[in-house]
């Protein structure tokens, strides 16, 4: 049945081989050498062709596309999902173009392919880079089997704004943590060898500053001082480059007035020259062309000139390169050396991927349902991404529970659990919380299911009565609320971060029954939850948990597993508090050191400065709803006995900081122990805390363990106003902590000469 996928031996194939081999002269061993050798045989048109990426055209391959491939004018395609079309495209490139250079086929494989893992922001809450690596490896294998060579992931944009819909796609607010996650995901997709047919090329995106979009509005400008770019936004990309990422994608935004796709400094100088990145840079979807709308380019010719000069090697979707680069080179406006560099980079990755030997390694396989082992991993990933934010003690649910009400629009909606960018996962293969609970408890608990609302934005209250009746006939209510997948992701920013539709009213109606309500939120971002807490006995944050979210949630609710995730993004008390993040600056008037009068207590006509002048809000103070690093467990962990091996850290030496963590509760559990520092005086002011390490440990009930972190001077530096990485001597505070707002603090001095 699949013999149509087996390469045919005919005169064309033989001719293609004949033409393909001379391009690999004897002695050309490495991908670089092979790319160089091939480049020498290419015309300018063919080199520019490698720099052109087109999107799928839905259906029949148009004649002009066939012609363009034959003429060597297309180097890559994205989103081709039809197996036969894809094979035919590749055949055209291999057999009917002069040099037989294969196409590189791309797809957005963001958090899983057929097996959908939790959204990246959720995966980050596991604080387990290795788990993230394994998830990406599954996604790579599945995507490779479907014929893709390249994913546009991971997204590693540090962001501090939950209004921004794409917060779901990244790892949160912290550059150190995001760097670890980014590197792990790159390794997961790419494995040790890109030529391994189970791996695909990764893409570090979006370079750079996309997460700093003004007002959290997607695509908006980013104003980022150079030192902040280096200290906050660039580190994950650097980590990805160091991990060997094959490609980098430019971002849509402008950075300090220059759109990323035309930004010479970030692309050519920092990424390629300073970091020595050897892969290639692809623009984001028409981000080159959009430089006209930004007001940075006059027309498409100008777009081609500025993008190529800046260092964009491949243009996605728009046609500035295809239409104008050749004339620009022939007219002397672009040196051919720039084109050679771009084409060589692209060819190198194609050689690395082994595409010349076999451009379609897996096309003989039909689409496969997820494997059991992959589903088990997705379940583990969902489990470890769950963050318990509140618990009166009602969770885990009592084993003697006899009846349960399951309410809410997210309780049994297999599509909405999959989150943004789900393109290849099938809702019918995902297990909802309702199904997960039923599978787990069987007949032992009677379950009264009434969604109350059809979907998260639903305002129709006709289902309330049945939901309230279900609540009344049960001992405990589980309310699955949140945001549908479409409310986060690209261009899906929100100004209000509440539960949309009539979910809040439904929660009120449920709470009015007097039955304890456990709130489970499934969402693509932090929501503002403070006003919900007086109506709930517990709050479990489940994000968009992917294919296996239901069983993972059920396991935690019933205590088969304990929650252990911690937030990698600060939860605001109100939208007006954004941006709010742990690594903020102290200001000259830090609020924690002052007596503050809150709004309701301000006497009428109070004197202006009598309220305690400090950096805060009169109505909500200065603390967030939940800090970075926060998450509860079913047990308690006590931190004690902080020790530093020395009060001074000398050049070339290492300081060990340790503390004893004790599981003082009655259950076994995992704790994510965090190491923070504060540089008290700097030539540029430093954040009040910076994450420098973390460890996840499993402790049995009653067990204690000493957890140690090593600090070396090089970890204590930062980029200064001259963009130099400096390690400045002086006093430092250090914490071993359960989250960014608490912990045990010590102090040491970094001696000069470090
Ligand atoms: C997104 C990228 C994505 C690309 C291709 C763009 O709209 O910003 O993240 O990789 O589309 O689908």
XYZ file of C-alpha atoms and ligand atoms in Angstrom:
766
model
C 0.000 0.000 0.000
C 2.884 2.342 0.661
C 5.010 1.322 -2.270
C 4.305 4.733 -3.818
C 6.589 6.168 -1.153
C 9.531 3.979 -2.052
C 11.989 5.893 -4.255
C 11.723 4.720 -7.844
C 14.732 3.657 -9.859
C 14.359 5.243 -13.251
C 16.588 7.089 -15.681
C 15.836 10.403 -13.966
C 17.032 9.159 -10.606
C 20.161 7.789 -12.162
C 20.818 11.059 -13.970
C 20.211 12.976 -10.748
C 22.773 10.853 -8.950
C 25.201 11.378 -11.761
C 24.808 15.134 -11.436
C 24.741 15.128 -7.663
C 27.997 13.286 -7.101
C 30.366 15.566 -8.944
C 29.275 18.353 -6.599
C 30.923 16.490 -3.748
C 34.532 16.335 -4.863
C 36.843 13.839 -3.289
C 38.187 15.325 -0.116
C 35.075 17.337 0.747
C 34.318 15.825 4.126
C 32.659 18.225 6.487
C 29.370 19.939 5.794
C 31.290 23.206 5.464
C 33.595 21.747 2.837
C 30.705 20.215 0.976
C 28.811 23.501 1.069
C 31.858 25.358 -0.212
C 32.366 22.911 -3.029
C 28.741 23.133 -4.059
C 28.708 26.908 -3.819
C 31.470 27.109 -6.402
C 29.213 25.437 -8.940
C 26.232 27.679 -8.307
C 25.065 30.665 -10.292
C 24.046 33.839 -8.490
C 20.399 32.982 -9.198
C 20.797 29.561 -7.605
C 22.529 30.962 -4.546
C 19.748 33.486 -4.041
C 17.257 30.671 -4.593
C 18.530 28.989 -1.445
C 17.571 32.145 0.445
C 13.903 31.910 -0.555
C 11.297 30.132 1.566
C 7.707 29.797 0.421
C 4.575 28.671 2.207
C 2.354 25.780 1.226
C -0.169 26.665 -1.477
C -3.063 24.390 -0.478
C -3.552 21.709 -3.049
C -2.027 21.281 -6.503
C 1.494 22.567 -6.968
C 1.104 25.687 -9.129
C 3.068 25.687 -12.371
C 5.069 28.767 -11.386
C 6.258 26.951 -8.237
C 7.315 23.919 -10.287
C 9.205 26.202 -12.604
C 10.848 28.084 -9.739
C 12.019 24.850 -8.125
C 13.381 23.565 -11.439
C 15.248 26.838 -11.855
C 16.782 26.503 -8.372
C 14.907 29.545 -7.120
C 13.411 28.036 -3.962
C 15.406 26.689 -1.040
C 12.754 25.875 1.528
C 9.070 25.382 2.201
C 6.993 25.659 5.300
C 3.747 23.976 6.195
C 3.487 21.394 3.435
C 1.392 18.715 5.085
C 0.460 16.515 2.141
C 2.893 13.624 1.902
C 2.591 13.188 -1.839
C 2.882 16.900 -2.577
C 5.916 17.107 -0.388
C 7.542 14.165 -2.153
C 6.797 15.685 -5.518
C 8.309 19.020 -4.465
C 11.417 17.272 -3.299
C 11.546 15.249 -6.502
C 11.377 18.421 -8.550
C 14.258 19.878 -6.572
C 16.357 16.731 -6.648
C 15.713 15.511 -10.157
C 14.698 18.474 -12.240
C 16.825 21.314 -10.938
C 20.343 21.696 -12.319
C 22.180 20.878 -9.100
C 19.597 18.727 -7.362
C 19.722 20.624 -4.085
C 16.987 19.354 -1.735
C 14.436 21.631 -0.108
C 14.440 22.041 3.663
C 10.878 21.495 4.916
C 9.754 23.416 7.996
C 6.865 23.395 10.430
C 6.012 25.026 13.744
C 6.496 22.128 16.121
C 6.236 24.116 19.311
C 5.184 21.816 22.144
C 4.769 18.445 20.599
C 3.587 17.188 17.242
C 1.003 14.422 17.309
C 1.644 13.884 21.028
C 0.982 17.321 22.460
C 2.987 18.362 25.492
C 1.996 21.226 27.798
C 2.598 24.720 26.450
C 6.240 25.756 26.974
C 5.364 28.148 29.818
C 3.828 25.161 31.603
C 6.730 22.849 30.823
C 9.060 25.417 32.324
C 7.138 25.137 35.619
C 8.665 21.676 36.006
C 12.102 23.306 36.334
C 13.394 20.124 34.709
C 15.429 20.894 31.597
C 15.939 17.213 30.954
C 12.210 16.560 30.846
C 11.893 19.385 28.352
C 14.688 17.857 26.290
C 12.931 14.502 26.221
C 9.628 16.087 25.174
C 11.310 17.909 22.305
C 12.967 14.656 21.232
C 9.555 12.993 20.957
C 8.233 15.941 18.959
C 11.276 15.798 16.679
C 10.824 12.101 16.006
C 7.129 12.487 15.216
C 7.721 15.541 13.019
C 10.590 13.844 11.209
C 8.341 10.874 10.529
C 5.895 13.251 8.905
C 8.681 14.555 6.691
C 9.788 17.766 8.376
C 13.434 18.680 8.735
C 13.157 21.841 10.713
C 11.012 23.335 13.470
C 10.545 26.980 14.324
C 11.178 26.380 18.001
C 12.107 26.901 20.744
C 10.763 30.353 21.426
C 12.931 31.841 24.149
C 11.662 35.378 24.403
C 11.976 36.524 27.986
C 8.789 38.345 28.860
C 7.412 40.085 31.878
C 4.007 40.851 30.507
C 1.177 38.315 30.781
C -1.018 40.468 28.578
C 1.193 39.345 25.697
C -0.435 36.261 24.182
C 2.850 34.665 23.218
C 3.899 34.358 26.843
C 2.462 30.831 26.457
C 5.194 29.880 23.984
C 8.211 30.810 26.084
C 9.725 29.866 29.411
C 8.804 32.896 31.489
C 10.465 35.969 32.897
C 13.924 34.852 33.905
C 16.933 34.825 31.571
C 18.876 32.224 33.545
C 16.013 29.736 33.662
C 14.991 30.436 30.062
C 18.577 29.784 28.979
C 18.596 26.336 30.559
C 15.229 25.470 29.048
C 16.157 26.832 25.624
C 19.379 24.837 25.477
C 17.562 21.693 26.622
C 14.878 22.049 23.972
C 17.457 22.633 21.254
C 19.245 19.464 22.312
C 15.947 17.587 22.361
C 15.043 18.559 18.805
C 18.526 18.188 17.374
C 19.922 15.294 19.393
C 23.623 14.652 18.931
C 23.494 14.411 15.180
C 21.242 16.277 12.797
C 21.675 13.517 10.237
C 19.961 11.070 12.571
C 16.532 10.604 10.972
C 14.856 11.042 14.365
C 16.087 14.605 14.783
C 15.202 17.926 13.215
C 16.884 21.321 13.115
C 15.759 23.762 15.801
C 15.296 27.511 15.501
C 15.976 29.977 18.295
C 13.298 32.628 18.058
C 12.455 35.489 18.007
C 15.691 37.377 17.819
C 15.305 39.617 19.778
C 13.309 41.589 22.320
C 9.938 40.371 21.038
C 8.755 39.686 24.600
C 9.341 43.306 25.532
C 6.481 44.482 23.286
C 5.244 47.785 24.604
C 1.997 47.365 26.547
C 2.016 43.629 25.875
C 0.604 44.352 22.414
C 1.970 41.835 19.958
C 4.426 43.207 17.392
C 4.811 46.482 19.264
C 8.126 48.172 19.665
C 10.707 47.211 22.230
C 12.745 49.873 23.935
C 15.685 48.068 25.440
C 18.877 49.675 26.673
C 21.937 47.791 25.386
C 22.933 46.526 28.817
C 19.431 45.150 29.381
C 19.479 43.501 25.988
C 22.669 41.761 27.023
C 21.663 40.947 30.590
C 18.036 39.942 30.059
C 17.019 39.267 26.468
C 20.105 37.847 24.764
C 21.211 35.140 27.245
C 18.752 32.421 26.137
C 19.820 32.936 22.519
C 23.436 32.721 23.514
C 22.667 29.489 25.340
C 20.900 28.131 22.261
C 23.847 29.037 20.042
C 26.214 27.388 22.491
C 23.976 24.314 22.400
C 24.474 24.206 18.637
C 21.125 25.520 17.406
C 21.010 25.237 13.609
C 18.947 28.330 12.877
C 17.754 31.602 14.392
C 14.608 33.543 13.510
C 14.405 37.315 13.563
C 11.525 38.945 15.420
C 8.712 41.169 14.190
C 9.439 44.050 16.537
C 11.724 46.980 16.249
C 14.405 47.407 18.867
C 15.119 51.001 19.732
C 13.875 52.138 16.322
C 15.360 49.451 14.075
C 13.272 46.415 13.076
C 14.981 43.165 13.999
C 15.071 41.919 10.394
C 17.175 44.918 9.404
C 19.263 45.102 12.550
C 22.940 44.921 11.612
C 24.153 45.081 15.177
C 22.126 42.222 16.596
C 22.331 39.914 13.579
C 25.646 40.492 11.929
C 27.692 41.845 14.794
C 26.442 40.089 17.910
C 24.983 36.807 16.612
C 27.302 36.014 13.741
C 30.526 37.780 14.585
C 30.711 37.984 18.344
C 29.045 34.644 19.085
C 30.348 32.841 16.019
C 26.943 31.425 15.056
C 27.446 29.113 12.075
C 23.867 28.223 11.194
C 21.518 30.435 9.236
C 19.067 33.213 10.061
C 15.507 33.105 8.762
C 13.182 36.077 8.931
C 9.809 35.702 10.584
C 6.766 35.543 8.323
C 7.045 38.628 6.087
C 8.934 40.453 8.840
C 11.290 41.674 6.122
C 8.463 43.156 4.071
C 6.904 44.637 7.210
C 9.894 46.926 7.515
C 7.998 49.092 5.019
C 5.052 49.419 7.429
C 7.477 50.029 10.291
C 8.723 53.024 8.343
C 12.254 51.653 7.970
C 12.252 50.667 4.289
C 10.935 52.466 1.253
C 9.966 49.530 -0.908
C 10.712 45.846 -1.459
C 14.046 46.582 -3.076
C 15.046 48.509 0.020
C 13.752 45.597 2.112
C 16.004 43.162 0.253
C 18.997 45.463 0.601
C 18.570 46.086 4.332
C 17.695 42.516 5.286
C 20.611 41.009 3.375
C 23.055 43.532 4.747
C 21.791 42.945 8.277
C 22.320 39.213 7.942
C 18.939 37.605 7.217
C 19.979 34.516 5.253
C 16.555 33.214 4.291
C 13.373 35.183 3.743
C 10.154 33.579 4.925
C 7.116 33.991 2.704
C 7.605 37.509 1.282
C 9.504 37.893 -1.979
C 12.017 40.713 -1.582
C 14.972 38.366 -2.037
C 13.551 36.497 -5.000
C 12.518 39.691 -6.751
C 15.370 42.080 -5.997
C 18.564 40.551 -4.640
C 20.019 39.615 -7.989
C 19.645 43.134 -9.376
C 21.090 44.571 -6.168
C 24.168 42.374 -6.487
C 24.575 43.050 -10.200
C 24.189 46.781 -9.512
C 26.921 46.641 -6.884
C 24.648 47.547 -3.988
C 25.111 44.197 -2.243
C 28.454 42.404 -2.360
C 28.157 38.873 -3.715
C 30.146 37.756 -0.691
C 27.057 38.375 1.455
C 25.015 36.094 -0.765
C 27.755 33.454 -0.679
C 27.796 33.605 3.085
C 24.016 33.190 3.332
C 23.815 30.359 0.794
C 26.788 28.575 2.343
C 25.136 28.658 5.780
C 21.908 27.198 4.408
C 23.705 24.494 2.433
C 25.757 23.583 5.461
C 22.623 22.868 7.485
C 21.176 20.862 4.590
C 24.351 18.773 4.546
C 24.262 18.460 8.347
C 20.724 17.125 8.068
C 21.791 14.558 5.529
C 19.240 15.820 3.016
C 21.496 15.209 0.042
C 21.639 11.519 0.880
C 17.960 11.234 1.645
C 15.662 14.230 1.660
C 12.643 12.230 2.822
C 13.902 9.658 5.278
C 10.551 8.883 6.806
C 8.133 9.387 3.993
C 7.552 5.693 3.739
C 5.709 5.694 7.059
C 2.005 6.470 7.361
C 0.906 8.928 10.099
C 1.051 7.130 13.393
C -0.938 7.582 16.582
C 1.171 8.480 19.625
C 3.226 5.678 21.117
C 2.450 4.578 24.660
C 5.875 5.660 25.905
C 5.399 9.112 24.398
C 2.000 9.474 26.028
C 3.558 8.470 29.340
C 6.146 11.211 28.907
C 3.458 13.760 28.003
C 1.623 12.736 31.156
C 4.747 13.166 33.266
C 5.347 16.534 31.670
C 1.760 17.657 32.352
C 1.985 16.387 35.922
C 5.198 18.268 36.624
C 3.855 21.473 35.108
C 0.900 21.680 37.517
C 1.280 24.420 40.104
C -0.743 24.308 43.296
C -1.326 27.924 44.301
C -3.832 27.627 47.148
C -4.943 24.771 49.335
C -7.120 24.973 52.434
C -6.324 21.305 52.991
C -9.072 19.970 50.764
C -6.497 18.576 48.332
C -5.732 15.818 47.877
C -9.366 14.775 47.844
C -10.322 12.382 50.578
C -10.207 8.686 49.647
C -13.587 8.330 51.330
C -15.181 10.827 48.950
C -18.340 9.387 47.483
C -19.634 12.140 45.215
C -18.105 14.837 43.110
C -19.406 17.599 40.885
C -17.330 18.315 37.789
C -18.256 21.703 36.374
C -16.871 24.220 33.936
C -16.209 24.807 30.252
C -12.681 23.370 30.419
C -13.640 20.108 32.169
C -14.304 18.071 29.075
C -13.024 19.938 26.057
C -10.264 17.935 24.388
C -9.447 20.698 21.924
C -8.924 23.473 24.441
C -6.381 21.551 26.482
C -3.956 21.516 23.580
C -3.095 25.207 23.689
C -1.701 27.601 21.145
C 0.178 26.365 18.077
C -1.386 22.966 18.117
C -1.329 22.046 14.445
C -0.808 18.332 14.360
C -2.189 16.967 17.619
C -5.657 15.448 17.422
C -8.245 16.455 20.021
C -9.744 12.971 19.806
C -6.465 11.626 21.162
C -6.402 13.904 24.202
C -7.819 12.837 27.528
C -9.830 15.513 29.304
C -9.929 16.022 33.072
C -13.441 14.536 33.207
C -12.268 11.431 31.365
C -9.109 11.311 33.473
C -11.128 11.449 36.688
C -13.588 8.816 35.487
C -10.750 6.503 34.475
C -9.096 6.963 37.829
C -12.020 6.587 40.228
C -14.239 4.219 38.236
C -17.445 3.479 40.074
C -16.107 4.389 43.501
C -17.161 8.039 43.283
C -20.397 9.201 41.715
C -19.639 12.027 39.334
C -22.145 14.739 38.515
C -20.958 16.479 35.386
C -22.545 19.712 34.196
C -20.355 22.159 32.247
C -22.472 25.212 33.109
C -20.969 27.061 30.156
C -20.108 25.772 26.708
C -16.785 27.520 26.295
C -14.679 29.995 28.243
C -16.150 33.165 26.693
C -19.712 31.880 26.905
C -22.087 34.329 28.609
C -25.199 32.214 28.313
C -26.306 31.244 31.823
C -28.858 28.668 30.843
C -26.564 25.902 32.050
C -26.120 27.392 35.528
C -29.117 25.648 37.040
C -27.884 22.190 36.131
C -24.394 23.086 37.335
C -25.695 24.303 40.683
C -27.863 21.187 41.016
C -24.805 19.017 40.321
C -22.866 20.941 42.975
C -25.660 20.493 45.486
C -25.735 16.769 45.046
C -21.969 16.369 45.563
C -19.574 16.646 48.475
C -16.944 18.620 46.585
C -17.070 20.747 43.432
C -14.258 20.740 40.880
C -14.585 23.824 38.711
C -12.511 23.726 35.510
C -12.253 27.287 34.303
C -9.804 29.283 32.214
C -9.106 30.508 28.738
C -9.641 28.719 25.451
C -6.513 28.088 23.409
C -7.341 30.894 20.986
C -7.076 33.524 23.724
C -3.304 33.195 23.948
C -0.646 32.877 21.283
C 0.329 35.152 18.438
C -1.554 38.447 18.191
C -3.789 37.349 21.051
C -2.989 39.832 23.759
C -5.545 40.653 26.413
C -5.994 43.841 28.411
C -8.077 42.136 31.113
C -6.690 38.975 32.584
C -9.846 37.749 34.239
C -11.818 34.584 33.604
C -13.671 35.463 30.412
C -17.413 35.034 29.784
C -19.675 34.260 32.722
C -17.180 31.973 34.477
C -16.810 34.277 37.451
C -20.605 34.364 37.933
C -20.729 30.590 37.611
C -18.071 30.306 40.296
C -20.135 32.589 42.529
C -23.214 30.452 42.005
C -21.239 27.313 42.862
C -19.708 28.889 45.947
C -23.169 29.981 47.087
C -24.148 26.302 47.446
C -21.780 26.142 50.406
C -19.964 23.170 48.886
C -16.183 23.462 48.817
C -15.018 24.485 45.353
C -11.644 23.443 43.971
C -10.718 25.752 41.105
C -8.577 24.327 38.327
C -7.477 26.947 35.832
C -6.406 25.967 32.338
C -4.910 28.943 30.575
C -2.101 30.129 28.341
C -0.904 32.825 30.688
C -1.117 33.994 34.298
C -4.625 35.244 34.998
C -5.616 37.697 37.711
C -7.096 35.393 40.332
C -7.169 37.381 43.582
C -10.913 38.050 43.408
C -11.659 34.336 42.980
C -9.920 33.122 46.080
C -12.634 33.818 48.643
C -14.897 31.484 46.669
C -12.479 28.596 46.432
C -10.939 26.055 48.754
C -7.970 25.360 46.476
C -6.472 26.613 43.242
C -4.523 24.366 40.898
C -2.958 26.032 37.859
C -2.960 23.567 34.972
C -2.133 25.815 31.976
C -2.917 24.214 28.626
C -1.592 20.786 29.566
C -1.652 18.910 26.253
C -2.845 15.453 25.230
C -2.386 13.861 28.637
C -3.474 16.771 30.825
C -6.602 15.015 32.093
C -4.939 12.001 33.729
C -2.203 14.202 35.191
C -4.742 16.526 36.787
C -6.804 13.613 38.078
C -3.728 12.027 39.645
C -2.933 15.211 41.527
C -6.488 15.963 42.642
C -6.850 12.490 44.103
C -3.391 12.406 45.610
C -2.017 9.607 43.492
C 0.708 12.114 42.677
C 1.739 15.303 44.439
C 1.977 18.666 42.702
C 5.522 19.999 42.457
C 5.571 22.686 39.749
C 6.638 26.238 40.505
C 5.887 29.420 38.606
C 8.420 30.787 36.158
C 6.427 33.961 35.817
C 5.146 36.341 38.477
C 1.365 36.471 38.828
C 0.092 40.058 39.078
C -2.601 41.167 41.512
C -4.119 43.363 38.839
C -3.426 44.235 35.225
C -2.365 47.722 36.331
C 0.602 46.197 38.160
C 2.188 44.893 34.937
C 5.092 44.660 34.372
C 5.746 42.995 37.688
C 8.724 40.641 38.003
C 11.012 39.473 40.735
C 14.301 40.810 39.365
C 13.223 44.423 39.582
C 15.347 47.298 40.796
C 15.215 48.560 44.338
C 14.542 52.264 43.587
C 15.624 54.908 46.040
C 12.436 54.380 48.016
C 11.818 50.678 48.304
C 8.379 49.944 49.753
C 9.345 47.094 52.053
C 11.282 49.418 54.308
C 8.455 51.891 54.870
C 5.150 52.099 56.627
C 2.552 52.350 53.934
C -0.984 53.606 54.206
C -3.298 51.831 51.828
C -6.089 53.461 49.873
C -8.939 52.632 52.229
C -7.086 53.991 55.244
C -6.055 57.336 53.829
C -7.641 60.086 55.893
C -9.503 62.687 53.846
C -7.324 65.597 52.818
C -4.246 63.844 54.087
C -1.008 65.665 53.512
C 0.707 64.533 50.313
C 3.758 62.869 51.854
C 2.059 61.454 54.960
C 1.256 58.101 53.323
C 4.772 56.728 53.183
C 6.371 57.755 49.896
C 7.447 54.571 48.201
C 7.363 52.700 44.944
C 3.981 50.927 45.120
C 0.274 51.228 44.355
C -2.090 52.793 46.881
C -4.709 50.159 46.152
C -2.727 46.925 45.844
C 0.609 47.690 47.463
C 3.727 46.320 45.839
C 3.732 42.565 46.202
C 2.437 40.372 43.388
C -0.299 37.790 43.799
C 2.264 34.976 43.564
C 5.992 35.449 43.167
C 8.289 33.824 40.658
C 9.378 30.414 41.873
C 6.239 29.859 43.925
C 4.233 26.646 44.211
C 2.783 24.502 46.990
C 3.060 20.796 47.558
C 1.017 18.291 49.553
C 3.753 18.363 52.140
C 5.774 21.170 53.787
C 9.423 21.944 53.292
C 11.427 23.771 55.914
C 14.612 25.586 55.035
C 17.326 25.847 57.684
C 20.991 25.982 58.457
C 22.243 28.240 55.685
C 26.015 27.922 55.375
C 28.636 29.643 53.272
C 32.042 28.045 53.099
C 33.580 31.491 53.442
C 32.587 35.093 54.005
C 34.815 36.100 51.120
C 35.102 34.889 47.560
C 38.549 35.267 46.062
C 39.494 35.345 42.392
C 39.706 31.854 40.952
C 37.929 30.323 43.939
C 34.513 28.831 44.516
C 32.067 29.576 47.275
C 29.712 26.828 48.359
C 26.352 27.869 49.712
C 24.223 25.211 51.328
C 21.086 24.780 53.359
C 19.197 21.904 54.859
C 15.772 21.243 53.451
C 13.444 19.145 55.556
C 10.218 17.560 54.463
C 8.280 18.242 57.638
C 4.931 17.047 56.323
C 3.367 13.633 56.131
C 3.829 12.897 52.444
C 6.786 12.408 50.157
C 7.325 15.268 47.766
C 9.602 17.099 45.361
C 10.911 20.562 46.115
C 12.491 23.035 43.702
C 15.236 24.749 45.687
C 16.405 28.074 44.268
C 19.621 30.067 44.597
C 19.458 33.838 44.286
C 22.026 36.574 44.653
C 22.013 40.328 44.918
C 24.972 42.465 43.999
C 24.561 45.296 46.491
C 26.559 47.976 44.710
C 27.299 48.070 40.998
C 28.525 50.490 38.363
C 25.012 49.905 37.042
C 22.345 49.220 39.663
C 21.579 45.535 39.977
C 18.250 43.705 40.464
C 17.033 42.988 43.998
C 17.452 39.287 43.231
C 18.818 37.199 40.409
C 18.381 33.477 39.993
C 21.739 31.708 39.775
C 20.859 28.079 40.314
C 18.138 25.573 41.123
C 17.823 21.945 42.110
C 14.793 19.719 42.262
C 14.984 17.210 45.061
C 12.725 14.380 46.177
C 12.320 14.022 49.917
C 10.431 11.372 51.786
C 8.177 12.472 54.627
C 10.430 13.438 57.524
C 13.601 13.303 55.434
C 16.202 16.123 55.435
C 18.908 16.844 52.913
C 21.675 19.334 52.576
C 21.481 21.106 49.231
C 24.632 22.849 48.003
C 25.300 25.330 45.234
C 28.645 26.503 43.986
C 29.258 30.112 43.080
C 32.238 31.309 41.094
C 33.135 34.939 40.468
C 32.294 34.670 36.757
C 28.667 33.938 37.659
C 28.410 37.204 39.547
C 29.125 39.578 36.694
C 26.886 41.519 34.343
C 27.057 43.602 31.194
C 27.747 47.211 32.054
C 26.882 50.402 30.217
C 29.693 49.785 27.720
C 28.301 46.325 26.981
C 31.297 44.743 28.664
C 30.843 41.741 30.925
C 32.296 42.847 34.236
C 32.684 41.132 37.563
C 32.745 43.867 40.155
C 34.082 43.270 43.645
C 31.966 44.144 46.644
C 29.264 42.813 48.921
C 26.671 40.289 47.795
C 23.606 38.821 49.406
C 22.740 35.221 48.689
C 19.563 33.227 49.309
C 18.602 29.617 49.237
C 14.886 29.895 48.805
C 11.625 28.203 47.914
C 10.643 31.217 45.767
C 11.831 34.696 44.849
C 10.143 36.361 47.778
C 11.398 34.362 50.724
C 14.268 32.123 51.807
C 17.382 32.148 53.951
C 19.807 34.968 53.339
C 23.553 35.159 53.811
C 26.211 37.611 52.759
C 29.717 37.477 51.346
C 32.279 39.729 49.797
C 33.751 39.290 46.361
C 37.360 40.377 46.517
C 39.004 42.485 43.816
C 40.881 40.860 40.965
C 38.092 38.427 40.092
C 5.382 33.479 13.947
C 6.557 32.540 14.048
C 6.286 31.297 13.242
C 6.014 31.700 11.809
C 5.814 30.529 10.871
C 4.949 33.707 12.512
O 3.734 34.369 12.455
O 5.710 34.699 14.564
O 6.794 32.251 15.400
O 7.349 30.415 13.351
O 4.859 32.511 11.790
O 4.616 29.898 11.073
